[in-house]
Coordinates of C-alpha atoms and ligand atoms in Angstrom, one line a residue:
M152 CA -13.3 6.6 -17.9
K153 CA -14.9 8.5 -15.0
E154 CA -13.2 11.5 -13.9
N155 CA -12.1 10.4 -10.4
V156 CA -11.0 6.9 -11.5
L157 CA -7.3 6.7 -10.3
L158 CA -6.4 3.2 -11.1
Q159 CA -8.1 0.9 -14.0
V160 CA -7.1 -2.6 -14.2
H161 CA -8.6 -4.4 -17.2
Q162 CA -8.5 -8.0 -18.2
L163 CA -5.1 -8.5 -16.3
S164 CA -3.5 -11.9 -16.4
K165 CA -0.2 -13.4 -15.2
S166 CA 0.9 -16.8 -15.8
F167 CA 4.1 -18.5 -14.6
G168 CA 4.6 -21.3 -17.0
G169 CA 1.4 -23.3 -16.6
V170 CA 0.3 -21.6 -13.4
H171 CA -2.2 -18.8 -14.1
A172 CA -1.7 -16.8 -11.1
I173 CA -4.3 -14.1 -12.3
Q174 CA -6.6 -14.4 -15.0
G175 CA -8.5 -11.5 -16.6
V176 CA -9.0 -9.5 -13.5
S177 CA -10.7 -6.2 -13.8
F178 CA -11.5 -3.5 -11.4
H179 CA -10.9 0.1 -10.8
V180 CA -10.1 2.3 -7.7
H181 CA -11.6 5.8 -7.2
A182 CA -9.7 8.7 -5.7
R183 CA -10.0 8.6 -1.9
E184 CA -11.5 5.1 -1.8
I185 CA -10.2 2.2 0.4
V186 CA -10.2 -0.9 -1.7
A187 CA -9.4 -4.4 -0.3
V188 CA -8.2 -7.4 -2.2
I189 CA -8.9 -10.5 -0.3
G190 CA -9.0 -14.3 -1.3
P191 CA -7.7 -17.6 0.0
N192 CA -3.9 -18.4 0.0
G193 CA -2.6 -18.8 -3.5
A194 CA -5.5 -16.8 -4.9
G195 CA -3.2 -14.3 -6.7
K196 CA -3.2 -11.3 -4.4
T197 CA 0.5 -10.8 -4.2
T198 CA 0.9 -11.5 -8.0
L199 CA -1.7 -8.8 -8.6
F200 CA 0.1 -6.3 -6.3
N201 CA 3.5 -7.2 -8.0
V202 CA 2.0 -6.7 -11.5
I203 CA 0.3 -3.4 -10.6
T204 CA 3.5 -2.0 -9.0
G205 CA 5.8 -2.9 -11.8
I206 CA 7.7 -5.7 -10.1
L207 CA 6.2 -8.3 -12.7
R208 CA 5.1 -7.7 -16.1
P209 CA 1.6 -9.0 -16.9
T210 CA 1.2 -11.7 -19.5
S211 CA -1.9 -9.7 -20.8
G212 CA -4.1 -6.9 -19.9
S213 CA -3.9 -3.2 -19.2
I214 CA -3.3 -1.0 -16.2
V215 CA -4.0 2.7 -16.4
F216 CA -3.1 5.0 -13.5
K217 CA -4.2 8.7 -13.6
G218 CA -5.0 8.1 -17.4
V219 CA -1.5 6.8 -18.2
S220 CA -0.8 3.3 -19.3
V221 CA 1.8 1.9 -16.8
V222 CA 2.3 -1.5 -18.1
G223 CA 6.1 -2.1 -18.4
K224 CA 7.0 0.9 -16.1
K225 CA 9.4 0.3 -13.3
P226 CA 8.4 0.8 -9.6
F227 CA 10.5 4.0 -9.4
Q228 CA 8.8 5.4 -12.4
L229 CA 5.5 4.5 -10.9
A230 CA 6.5 6.3 -7.6
Q231 CA 7.2 9.5 -9.7
L232 CA 3.7 9.2 -11.2
G233 CA 2.2 8.9 -7.6
M234 CA 1.8 5.1 -6.9
T235 CA 3.8 3.6 -4.1
R236 CA 3.6 0.5 -2.0
T237 CA 4.5 -1.4 1.3
F238 CA 5.4 -5.0 1.4
Q239 CA 4.3 -8.0 3.4
N240 CA 7.7 -8.1 5.3
L241 CA 8.8 -5.0 7.2
Q242 CA 11.2 -2.9 4.9
V243 CA 12.6 -0.6 7.6
F244 CA 16.1 0.1 7.8
G245 CA 16.8 -0.8 11.3
N246 CA 20.2 0.9 11.7
M247 CA 18.9 4.3 10.6
T248 CA 16.7 6.6 12.6
V249 CA 13.1 7.0 11.9
I250 CA 13.6 10.5 10.2
E251 CA 16.4 8.8 8.0
N252 CA 14.0 6.0 6.9
V253 CA 11.4 8.5 5.9
M254 CA 13.7 10.6 3.9
V255 CA 14.6 7.7 1.9
G256 CA 11.0 7.9 0.6
L257 CA 11.6 11.4 -0.4
H258 CA 14.2 10.6 -3.0
T259 CA 11.6 10.6 -5.9
R260 CA 10.8 14.3 -5.1
L261 CA 14.3 15.8 -4.7
K262 CA 16.7 17.1 -7.1
T263 CA 19.9 16.2 -5.1
G264 CA 20.7 13.3 -2.8
I265 CA 19.4 13.6 0.6
F266 CA 22.4 12.2 2.4
S267 CA 24.9 14.4 0.8
A268 CA 25.2 16.7 3.8
G269 CA 25.3 14.0 6.3
F270 CA 22.7 15.8 8.3
R271 CA 25.0 18.5 9.4
L272 CA 21.8 20.3 10.6
P273 CA 22.9 24.0 11.0
R274 CA 24.4 24.2 7.5
V275 CA 22.1 21.9 5.4
S276 CA 21.1 23.2 2.2
K277 CA 17.7 24.7 1.5
E278 CA 16.5 21.7 -0.2
E279 CA 17.8 19.3 2.5
K280 CA 15.9 21.7 5.2
Q281 CA 12.7 21.4 3.2
A282 CA 13.3 17.7 2.9
L283 CA 13.6 17.5 6.7
E284 CA 10.5 19.5 7.2
Q285 CA 8.5 17.3 4.8
A286 CA 9.8 14.1 6.5
F287 CA 8.6 15.5 9.6
A288 CA 5.1 16.2 8.1
C289 CA 4.9 12.7 6.9
L290 CA 5.7 11.4 10.6
R291 CA 3.0 13.8 12.0
Q292 CA 0.6 12.2 9.5
V293 CA 1.1 8.9 11.2
G294 CA 1.6 10.2 14.7
I295 CA 5.2 9.3 15.5
E296 CA 6.9 12.7 15.1
H297 CA 8.2 12.3 18.6
L298 CA 10.2 9.3 17.6
A299 CA 11.9 10.9 14.7
F300 CA 15.6 10.5 16.1
E301 CA 15.0 6.9 17.5
K302 CA 16.7 4.1 16.0
A303 CA 14.1 2.3 13.9
D304 CA 15.0 -1.2 15.1
I305 CA 14.4 -0.5 18.7
L306 CA 10.7 0.3 18.2
P307 CA 7.9 -2.1 18.6
Y308 CA 6.7 -3.9 15.4
G309 CA 3.6 -1.6 15.1
M310 CA 5.7 1.4 15.2
Q311 CA 7.9 0.3 12.4
R312 CA 4.8 -0.2 10.3
L313 CA 4.0 3.3 10.9
V314 CA 7.5 4.3 9.9
E315 CA 7.0 2.3 6.7
L316 CA 3.7 4.0 6.0
A317 CA 5.3 7.5 6.6
R318 CA 8.0 6.7 4.2
A319 CA 5.5 5.5 1.5
A320 CA 3.7 8.9 2.2
A321 CA 7.1 10.7 1.7
S322 CA 7.0 10.4 -2.0
N323 CA 3.7 12.4 -2.2
P324 CA 1.7 9.5 -3.7
S325 CA -2.0 9.5 -4.7
L326 CA -2.2 5.9 -4.3
I327 CA -0.7 3.5 -1.7
L328 CA -0.8 -0.2 -2.0
L329 CA -0.4 -2.0 1.2
D330 CA 0.5 -5.7 1.4
E331 CA -0.9 -7.1 4.4
P332 CA -0.5 -4.1 6.7
M333 CA -1.9 -5.7 9.8
A334 CA 0.2 -8.7 9.7
G335 CA 2.1 -9.3 12.9
L336 CA 0.3 -6.5 14.6
N337 CA -1.3 -6.7 18.1
P338 CA -4.9 -5.3 18.5
Q339 CA -3.9 -2.0 19.9
E340 CA -1.5 -1.6 17.0
S341 CA -4.0 -2.5 14.4
N342 CA -6.4 -0.2 15.8
K343 CA -3.7 2.5 15.6
L344 CA -3.0 1.7 12.1
V345 CA -6.8 1.7 11.0
E346 CA -7.1 5.1 12.7
V347 CA -4.1 6.4 10.8
L348 CA -5.3 5.0 7.3
L349 CA -8.7 6.5 7.8
E350 CA -7.2 9.8 8.7
M351 CA -5.0 9.8 5.6
R352 CA -7.8 8.9 3.6
S353 CA -9.7 11.9 4.9
N354 CA -6.9 14.0 3.9
G355 CA -7.2 12.7 0.5
M356 CA -5.2 9.5 0.2
T357 CA -6.3 6.5 -1.7
F358 CA -5.5 2.9 -0.6
L359 CA -5.6 -0.5 -2.4
F360 CA -4.7 -3.3 0.3
V361 CA -4.3 -7.1 0.5
E362 CA -5.3 -8.1 3.9
H363 CA -6.2 -11.5 5.7
D364 CA -7.6 -9.7 8.8
M365 CA -11.2 -9.6 8.1
E366 CA -12.0 -7.4 10.9
T367 CA -10.0 -4.8 9.5
V368 CA -11.2 -5.4 5.9
M369 CA -14.7 -5.2 7.2
S370 CA -14.2 -2.1 9.1
I371 CA -12.3 0.2 6.6
A372 CA -12.7 -1.1 3.0
D373 CA -15.2 1.0 1.0
R374 CA -15.1 -2.0 -1.5
I375 CA -13.9 -5.3 -1.5
I376 CA -12.4 -7.4 -4.3
V377 CA -12.3 -11.3 -4.0
L378 CA -9.9 -13.4 -5.8
D379 CA -10.1 -17.2 -6.1
Y380 CA -7.7 -19.3 -8.3
G381 CA -6.6 -16.1 -10.1
K382 CA -10.0 -15.0 -11.0
K383 CA -12.2 -12.3 -9.4
I384 CA -15.3 -14.0 -8.0
A385 CA -16.9 -11.0 -6.4
E386 CA -16.8 -7.4 -5.7
G387 CA -18.8 -5.2 -3.4
S388 CA -19.2 -3.4 -0.2
P389 CA -18.4 -5.3 2.8
E390 CA -22.0 -6.1 3.5
E391 CA -22.5 -7.5 0.1
I392 CA -19.3 -9.5 0.2
A393 CA -20.2 -10.8 3.7
Q394 CA -23.2 -12.3 2.3
H395 CA -22.1 -13.5 -1.2
P396 CA -22.6 -17.1 -1.6
D397 CA -19.4 -17.5 -3.9
V398 CA -17.3 -15.9 -1.3
I399 CA -18.6 -17.8 1.6
K400 CA -18.1 -21.0 -0.3
A401 CA -14.5 -20.1 -1.7
Y402 CA -13.1 -18.1 1.1
L403 CA -15.0 -19.0 4.2
G404 CA -15.2 -22.8 3.9
E405 CA -18.9 -22.8 3.1
E406 CA -19.9 -21.2 6.3
E407 CA -20.9 -17.5 6.9
V408 CA -18.2 -16.5 9.5
I409 CA -17.6 -12.9 8.5
Ligands
ATP46 N1 7.4 -16.7 -9.1 C1 6.5 -17.5 -9.1 N2 6.6 -18.8 -10.0 C2 5.6 -19.6 -10.0 N3 4.4 -19.7 -9.5 C3 4.2 -18.5 -8.8 C4 5.1 -17.6 -8.4 N4 4.4 -16.5 -7.7 C5 3.3 -16.9 -7.4 N5 3.1 -18.2 -8.0 C6 1.8 -19.0 -7.9 O1 0.7 -18.1 -8.3 C7 -0.3 -18.4 -7.5 C8 -0.8 -17.2 -6.8 O2 0.2 -16.8 -5.8 P1 0.3 -15.5 -4.9 O3 1.5 -15.6 -4.1 O4 -0.1 -14.3 -5.8 O5 -1.1 -15.8 -4.1 P2 -1.6 -15.1 -2.8 O6 -3.2 -14.8 -2.9 O7 -0.8 -13.8 -2.6 O8 -1.3 -16.1 -1.7 P3 -1.2 -15.8 0.1 O9 -2.3 -15.3 0.6 O10 -0.5 -17.2 0.4 O11 0.1 -14.8 0.2 C9 0.0 -19.5 -6.5 O12 -0.4 -20.8 -7.2 C10 1.4 -19.5 -6.6 O13 2.2 -20.7 -6.2

Protein backbone atom coordinates (compact mmCIF):
# COMPACT_ATOMS: atom_id res chain seq x y z
CA MET A 1 0.00 0.00 0.00
CA LYS A 2 1.32 3.46 -0.85
CA GLU A 3 2.33 5.42 2.20
CA ASN A 4 -0.21 8.19 1.96
CA VAL A 5 -3.23 5.96 1.24
CA LEU A 6 -5.66 6.69 4.06
CA LEU A 7 -8.58 4.51 3.03
CA GLN A 8 -8.45 1.39 0.90
CA VAL A 9 -11.71 -0.25 -0.14
CA HIS A 10 -11.29 -3.59 -1.91
CA GLN A 11 -13.92 -5.69 -3.67
CA LEU A 12 -16.62 -4.38 -1.35
CA SER A 13 -20.12 -5.83 -1.73
CA LYS A 14 -23.35 -5.43 0.18
CA SER A 15 -26.58 -7.24 -0.63
CA PHE A 16 -29.99 -6.88 0.93
CA GLY A 17 -31.59 -10.23 0.18
CA GLY A 18 -31.58 -10.35 -3.61
CA VAL A 19 -30.70 -6.67 -4.02
CA HIS A 20 -27.00 -6.21 -4.75
CA ALA A 21 -26.66 -2.64 -3.54
CA ILE A 22 -22.90 -2.55 -4.06
CA GLN A 23 -20.89 -5.13 -5.95
CA GLY A 24 -17.11 -5.54 -5.93
CA VAL A 25 -16.31 -1.86 -5.46
CA SER A 26 -12.62 -0.99 -5.05
CA PHE A 27 -10.97 2.39 -4.65
CA HIS A 28 -8.65 4.29 -2.37
CA VAL A 29 -8.42 7.74 -0.88
CA HIS A 30 -5.08 9.45 -0.33
CA ALA A 31 -4.45 11.80 2.56
CA ARG A 32 -5.50 15.39 1.73
CA GLU A 33 -7.60 14.33 -1.23
CA ILE A 34 -11.18 15.30 -1.90
CA VAL A 35 -12.87 12.31 -3.51
CA ALA A 36 -16.47 12.39 -4.72
CA VAL A 37 -18.81 9.44 -5.17
CA ILE A 38 -21.52 10.08 -7.73
CA GLY A 39 -24.15 7.99 -9.50
CA PRO A 40 -27.84 7.93 -10.37
CA ASN A 41 -30.51 7.36 -7.72
CA GLY A 42 -30.24 3.87 -6.28
CA ALA A 43 -26.66 3.43 -7.52
CA GLY A 44 -25.47 2.40 -4.05
CA LYS A 45 -23.81 5.59 -2.77
CA THR A 46 -25.53 5.67 0.62
CA THR A 47 -25.01 1.95 1.09
CA LEU A 48 -21.31 2.38 0.32
CA PHE A 49 -21.07 5.15 2.94
CA ASN A 50 -22.99 3.12 5.50
CA VAL A 51 -20.70 0.14 5.00
CA ILE A 52 -17.49 2.20 5.17
CA THR A 53 -18.66 3.98 8.34
CA GLY A 54 -19.66 0.81 10.18
CA ILE A 55 -23.43 1.31 10.09
CA LEU A 56 -23.81 -1.73 7.84
CA ARG A 57 -21.61 -4.81 7.68
CA PRO A 58 -20.44 -5.66 4.17
CA THR A 59 -21.44 -8.97 2.61
CA SER A 60 -17.83 -9.32 1.45
CA GLY A 61 -14.71 -7.30 0.78
CA SER A 62 -12.25 -5.34 2.85
CA ILE A 63 -11.94 -1.81 4.20
CA VAL A 64 -8.58 -0.70 5.50
CA PHE A 65 -8.27 2.66 7.21
CA LYS A 66 -4.80 3.89 8.21
CA GLY A 67 -3.51 0.37 7.72
CA VAL A 68 -6.12 -1.16 10.05
CA SER A 69 -8.90 -3.48 8.87
CA VAL A 70 -12.11 -1.79 10.00
CA VAL A 71 -14.79 -4.23 8.82
CA GLY A 72 -17.01 -4.96 11.80
CA LYS A 73 -15.94 -1.86 13.73
CA LYS A 74 -18.68 0.34 15.13
CA PRO A 75 -18.99 4.03 14.17
CA PHE A 76 -17.65 5.16 17.56
CA GLN A 77 -14.59 2.93 17.13
CA LEU A 78 -14.04 4.39 13.68
CA ALA A 79 -14.33 7.88 15.16
CA GLN A 80 -11.62 6.96 17.67
CA LEU A 81 -9.46 5.82 14.74
CA GLY A 82 -10.07 9.12 12.97
CA MET A 83 -12.98 8.55 10.59
CA THR A 84 -16.18 10.49 11.01
CA ARG A 85 -19.19 11.43 8.87
CA THR A 86 -22.15 13.67 8.36
CA PHE A 87 -25.58 12.53 7.19
CA GLN A 88 -27.91 13.50 4.34
CA ASN A 89 -30.39 14.97 6.82
CA LEU A 90 -29.15 17.57 9.24
CA GLN A 91 -28.15 16.07 12.57
CA VAL A 92 -27.95 19.25 14.61
CA PHE A 93 -29.38 19.36 18.13
CA GLY A 94 -31.68 22.34 17.71
CA ASN A 95 -32.29 23.01 21.38
CA MET A 96 -28.58 23.19 22.14
CA THR A 97 -26.25 26.08 21.43
CA VAL A 98 -23.77 25.92 18.59
CA ILE A 99 -20.83 25.38 20.94
CA GLU A 100 -22.66 22.61 22.80
CA ASN A 101 -23.33 20.89 19.47
CA VAL A 102 -19.64 20.97 18.70
CA MET A 103 -18.70 19.71 22.16
CA VAL A 104 -20.79 16.62 21.52
CA GLY A 105 -18.25 15.80 18.80
CA LEU A 106 -15.42 16.05 21.29
CA HIS A 107 -16.53 13.11 23.38
CA THR A 108 -14.24 10.66 21.57
CA ARG A 109 -11.29 12.77 22.71
CA LEU A 110 -12.24 13.38 26.32
CA LYS A 111 -11.69 11.22 29.35
CA THR A 112 -14.63 12.62 31.29
CA GLY A 113 -18.13 13.69 30.34
CA ILE A 114 -18.27 17.13 28.80
CA PHE A 115 -21.54 18.15 30.35
CA SER A 116 -20.73 17.10 33.89
CA ALA A 117 -20.06 20.63 34.98
CA GLY A 118 -23.11 22.02 33.24
CA PHE A 119 -20.97 24.77 31.72
CA ARG A 120 -20.32 26.58 35.00
CA LEU A 121 -17.69 28.54 33.15
CA PRO A 122 -15.67 30.12 35.99
CA ARG A 123 -15.20 26.79 37.73
CA VAL A 124 -14.92 24.31 34.90
CA SER A 125 -12.18 21.73 35.17
CA LYS A 126 -8.99 21.98 33.17
CA GLU A 127 -10.21 19.35 30.75
CA GLU A 128 -13.53 21.08 30.24
CA LYS A 129 -11.76 24.35 29.63
CA GLN A 130 -9.56 22.68 27.05
CA ALA A 131 -12.68 21.15 25.49
CA LEU A 132 -14.24 24.58 25.17
CA GLU A 133 -11.09 25.92 23.56
CA GLN A 134 -11.03 23.00 21.12
CA ALA A 135 -14.69 23.52 20.29
CA PHE A 136 -14.02 27.19 19.59
CA ALA A 137 -11.11 26.21 17.35
CA CYS A 138 -13.47 23.96 15.37
CA LEU A 139 -15.99 26.79 15.00
CA ARG A 140 -13.18 29.05 13.86
CA GLN A 141 -12.24 26.51 11.19
CA VAL A 142 -15.70 26.79 9.64
CA GLY A 143 -15.99 30.53 10.24
CA ILE A 144 -18.86 30.61 12.76
CA GLU A 145 -17.12 31.34 16.03
CA HIS A 146 -19.32 34.43 16.46
CA LEU A 147 -22.41 32.17 16.63
CA ALA A 148 -21.10 29.99 19.48
CA PHE A 149 -23.81 30.83 21.97
CA GLU A 150 -26.76 30.97 19.55
CA LYS A 151 -29.34 28.23 19.68
CA ALA A 152 -28.64 25.97 16.70
CA ASP A 153 -32.24 25.84 15.47
CA ILE A 154 -32.53 29.59 14.92
CA LEU A 155 -29.68 29.54 12.40
CA PRO A 156 -30.22 29.38 8.64
CA TYR A 157 -29.88 25.91 7.14
CA GLY A 158 -26.45 26.64 5.65
CA MET A 159 -25.09 27.69 9.05
CA GLN A 160 -26.47 24.53 10.63
CA ARG A 161 -24.50 22.55 8.03
CA LEU A 162 -21.38 24.35 9.19
CA VAL A 163 -22.23 23.47 12.80
CA GLU A 164 -22.43 19.82 11.73
CA LEU A 165 -19.08 20.10 10.00
CA ALA A 166 -17.49 21.74 13.04
CA ARG A 167 -18.85 18.91 15.20
CA ALA A 168 -17.37 16.34 12.79
CA ALA A 169 -14.04 18.17 12.97
CA ALA A 170 -14.18 18.12 16.77
CA SER A 171 -13.39 14.43 16.92
CA ASN A 172 -10.03 15.32 15.35
CA PRO A 173 -10.55 13.10 12.31
CA SER A 174 -8.16 12.34 9.48
CA LEU A 175 -11.07 11.57 7.14
CA ILE A 176 -14.54 13.11 7.02
CA LEU A 177 -17.27 11.49 4.93
CA LEU A 178 -19.97 13.92 3.83
CA ASP A 179 -23.31 12.60 2.60
CA GLU A 180 -24.76 15.17 0.18
CA PRO A 181 -23.33 18.21 1.97
CA MET A 182 -24.82 20.68 -0.51
CA ALA A 183 -28.40 19.35 -0.27
CA GLY A 184 -30.83 22.12 0.64
CA LEU A 185 -28.26 24.92 0.49
CA ASN A 186 -28.76 28.07 -1.55
CA PRO A 187 -25.95 29.12 -3.94
CA GLN A 188 -24.33 31.48 -1.41
CA GLU A 189 -24.40 28.80 1.28
CA SER A 190 -22.94 26.24 -1.15
CA ASN A 191 -20.14 28.62 -2.07
CA LYS A 192 -19.37 29.21 1.59
CA LEU A 193 -19.27 25.47 2.30
CA VAL A 194 -17.00 24.85 -0.70
CA GLU A 195 -14.68 27.56 0.61
CA VAL A 196 -14.63 25.98 4.07
CA LEU A 197 -13.98 22.47 2.73
CA LEU A 198 -11.09 23.68 0.58
CA GLU A 199 -9.65 25.58 3.53
CA MET A 200 -9.93 22.51 5.77
CA ARG A 201 -8.24 20.43 3.08
CA SER A 202 -5.40 22.90 2.83
CA ASN A 203 -5.00 22.43 6.60
CA GLY A 204 -4.60 18.68 6.11
CA MET A 205 -8.13 17.25 6.08
CA THR A 206 -9.26 14.49 3.72
CA PHE A 207 -12.83 14.21 2.42
CA LEU A 208 -14.89 11.51 0.77
CA PHE A 209 -18.28 12.81 -0.24
CA VAL A 210 -21.47 11.82 -2.01
CA GLU A 211 -23.04 14.67 -3.92
CA HIS A 212 -25.69 15.26 -6.57
CA ASP A 213 -24.68 18.86 -7.20
CA MET A 214 -22.39 18.46 -10.21
CA GLU A 215 -21.08 21.99 -10.08
CA THR A 216 -19.69 21.34 -6.60
CA VAL A 217 -18.34 17.93 -7.56
CA MET A 218 -16.60 19.31 -10.61
CA SER A 219 -15.19 22.29 -8.74
CA ILE A 220 -13.74 20.60 -5.65
CA ALA A 221 -13.17 16.89 -6.31
CA ASP A 222 -9.64 15.76 -7.07
CA ARG A 223 -11.04 12.43 -8.14
CA ILE A 224 -14.53 11.12 -8.84
CA ILE A 225 -15.81 7.57 -8.43
CA VAL A 226 -18.94 6.74 -10.40
CA LEU A 227 -21.34 4.03 -9.31
CA ASP A 228 -24.17 2.59 -11.35
CA TYR A 229 -26.33 -0.33 -10.26
CA GLY A 230 -23.91 -0.97 -7.40
CA LYS A 231 -20.81 -1.22 -9.56
CA LYS A 232 -17.98 1.21 -10.09
CA ILE A 233 -18.21 2.15 -13.74
CA ALA A 234 -15.58 4.89 -13.82
CA GLU A 235 -12.99 6.71 -11.78
CA GLY A 236 -10.93 9.73 -12.70
CA SER A 237 -10.44 13.46 -12.58
CA PRO A 238 -13.45 15.75 -13.12
CA GLU A 239 -12.26 16.30 -16.72
CA GLU A 240 -11.98 12.55 -17.37
CA ILE A 241 -15.38 11.83 -15.83
CA ALA A 242 -17.10 14.63 -17.74
CA GLN A 243 -16.03 12.98 -20.99
CA HIS A 244 -16.40 9.33 -19.98
CA PRO A 245 -18.89 7.67 -22.36
CA ASP A 246 -20.19 5.17 -19.76
CA VAL A 247 -20.78 7.98 -17.28
CA ILE A 248 -22.56 10.12 -19.82
CA LYS A 249 -24.72 7.17 -20.78
CA ALA A 250 -25.50 5.94 -17.26
CA TYR A 251 -25.60 9.09 -15.29
CA LEU A 252 -26.37 11.91 -17.62
CA GLY A 253 -28.98 10.38 -19.89
CA GLU A 254 -26.72 9.87 -22.90
CA GLU A 255 -26.03 13.58 -23.30
CA GLU A 256 -22.96 15.47 -22.28
CA VAL A 257 -24.37 17.98 -19.84
CA ILE A 258 -21.58 18.46 -17.33
N1 LIG B 1 -32.01 -1.48 3.87
C1 LIG B 1 -32.24 -1.82 2.60
N2 LIG B 1 -32.98 -2.91 2.31
C2 LIG B 1 -33.20 -3.29 1.03
N3 LIG B 1 -32.70 -2.63 -0.05
C3 LIG B 1 -31.97 -1.54 0.19
C4 LIG B 1 -31.70 -1.06 1.50
N4 LIG B 1 -30.93 0.06 1.42
C5 LIG B 1 -30.74 0.28 0.10
N5 LIG B 1 -31.37 -0.68 -0.63
C6 LIG B 1 -31.36 -0.77 -2.10
O1 LIG B 1 -30.01 -0.76 -2.51
C7 LIG B 1 -29.87 -0.01 -3.71
C8 LIG B 1 -28.88 1.14 -3.48
O2 LIG B 1 -29.50 2.10 -2.62
P1 LIG B 1 -28.73 3.36 -2.06
O3 LIG B 1 -29.66 4.09 -1.16
O4 LIG B 1 -27.41 2.95 -1.51
O5 LIG B 1 -28.51 4.21 -3.39
P2 LIG B 1 -28.07 5.74 -3.56
O6 LIG B 1 -27.10 5.77 -4.69
O7 LIG B 1 -27.63 6.28 -2.26
O8 LIG B 1 -29.43 6.43 -3.99
P3 LIG B 1 -29.92 7.96 -3.79
O9 LIG B 1 -29.07 8.79 -4.71
O10 LIG B 1 -31.34 7.90 -4.23
O11 LIG B 1 -29.75 8.30 -2.34
C9 LIG B 1 -31.26 0.45 -4.11
O12 LIG B 1 -31.80 -0.49 -5.02
C10 LIG B 1 -32.02 0.42 -2.79
O13 LIG B 1 -33.39 0.20 -3.01
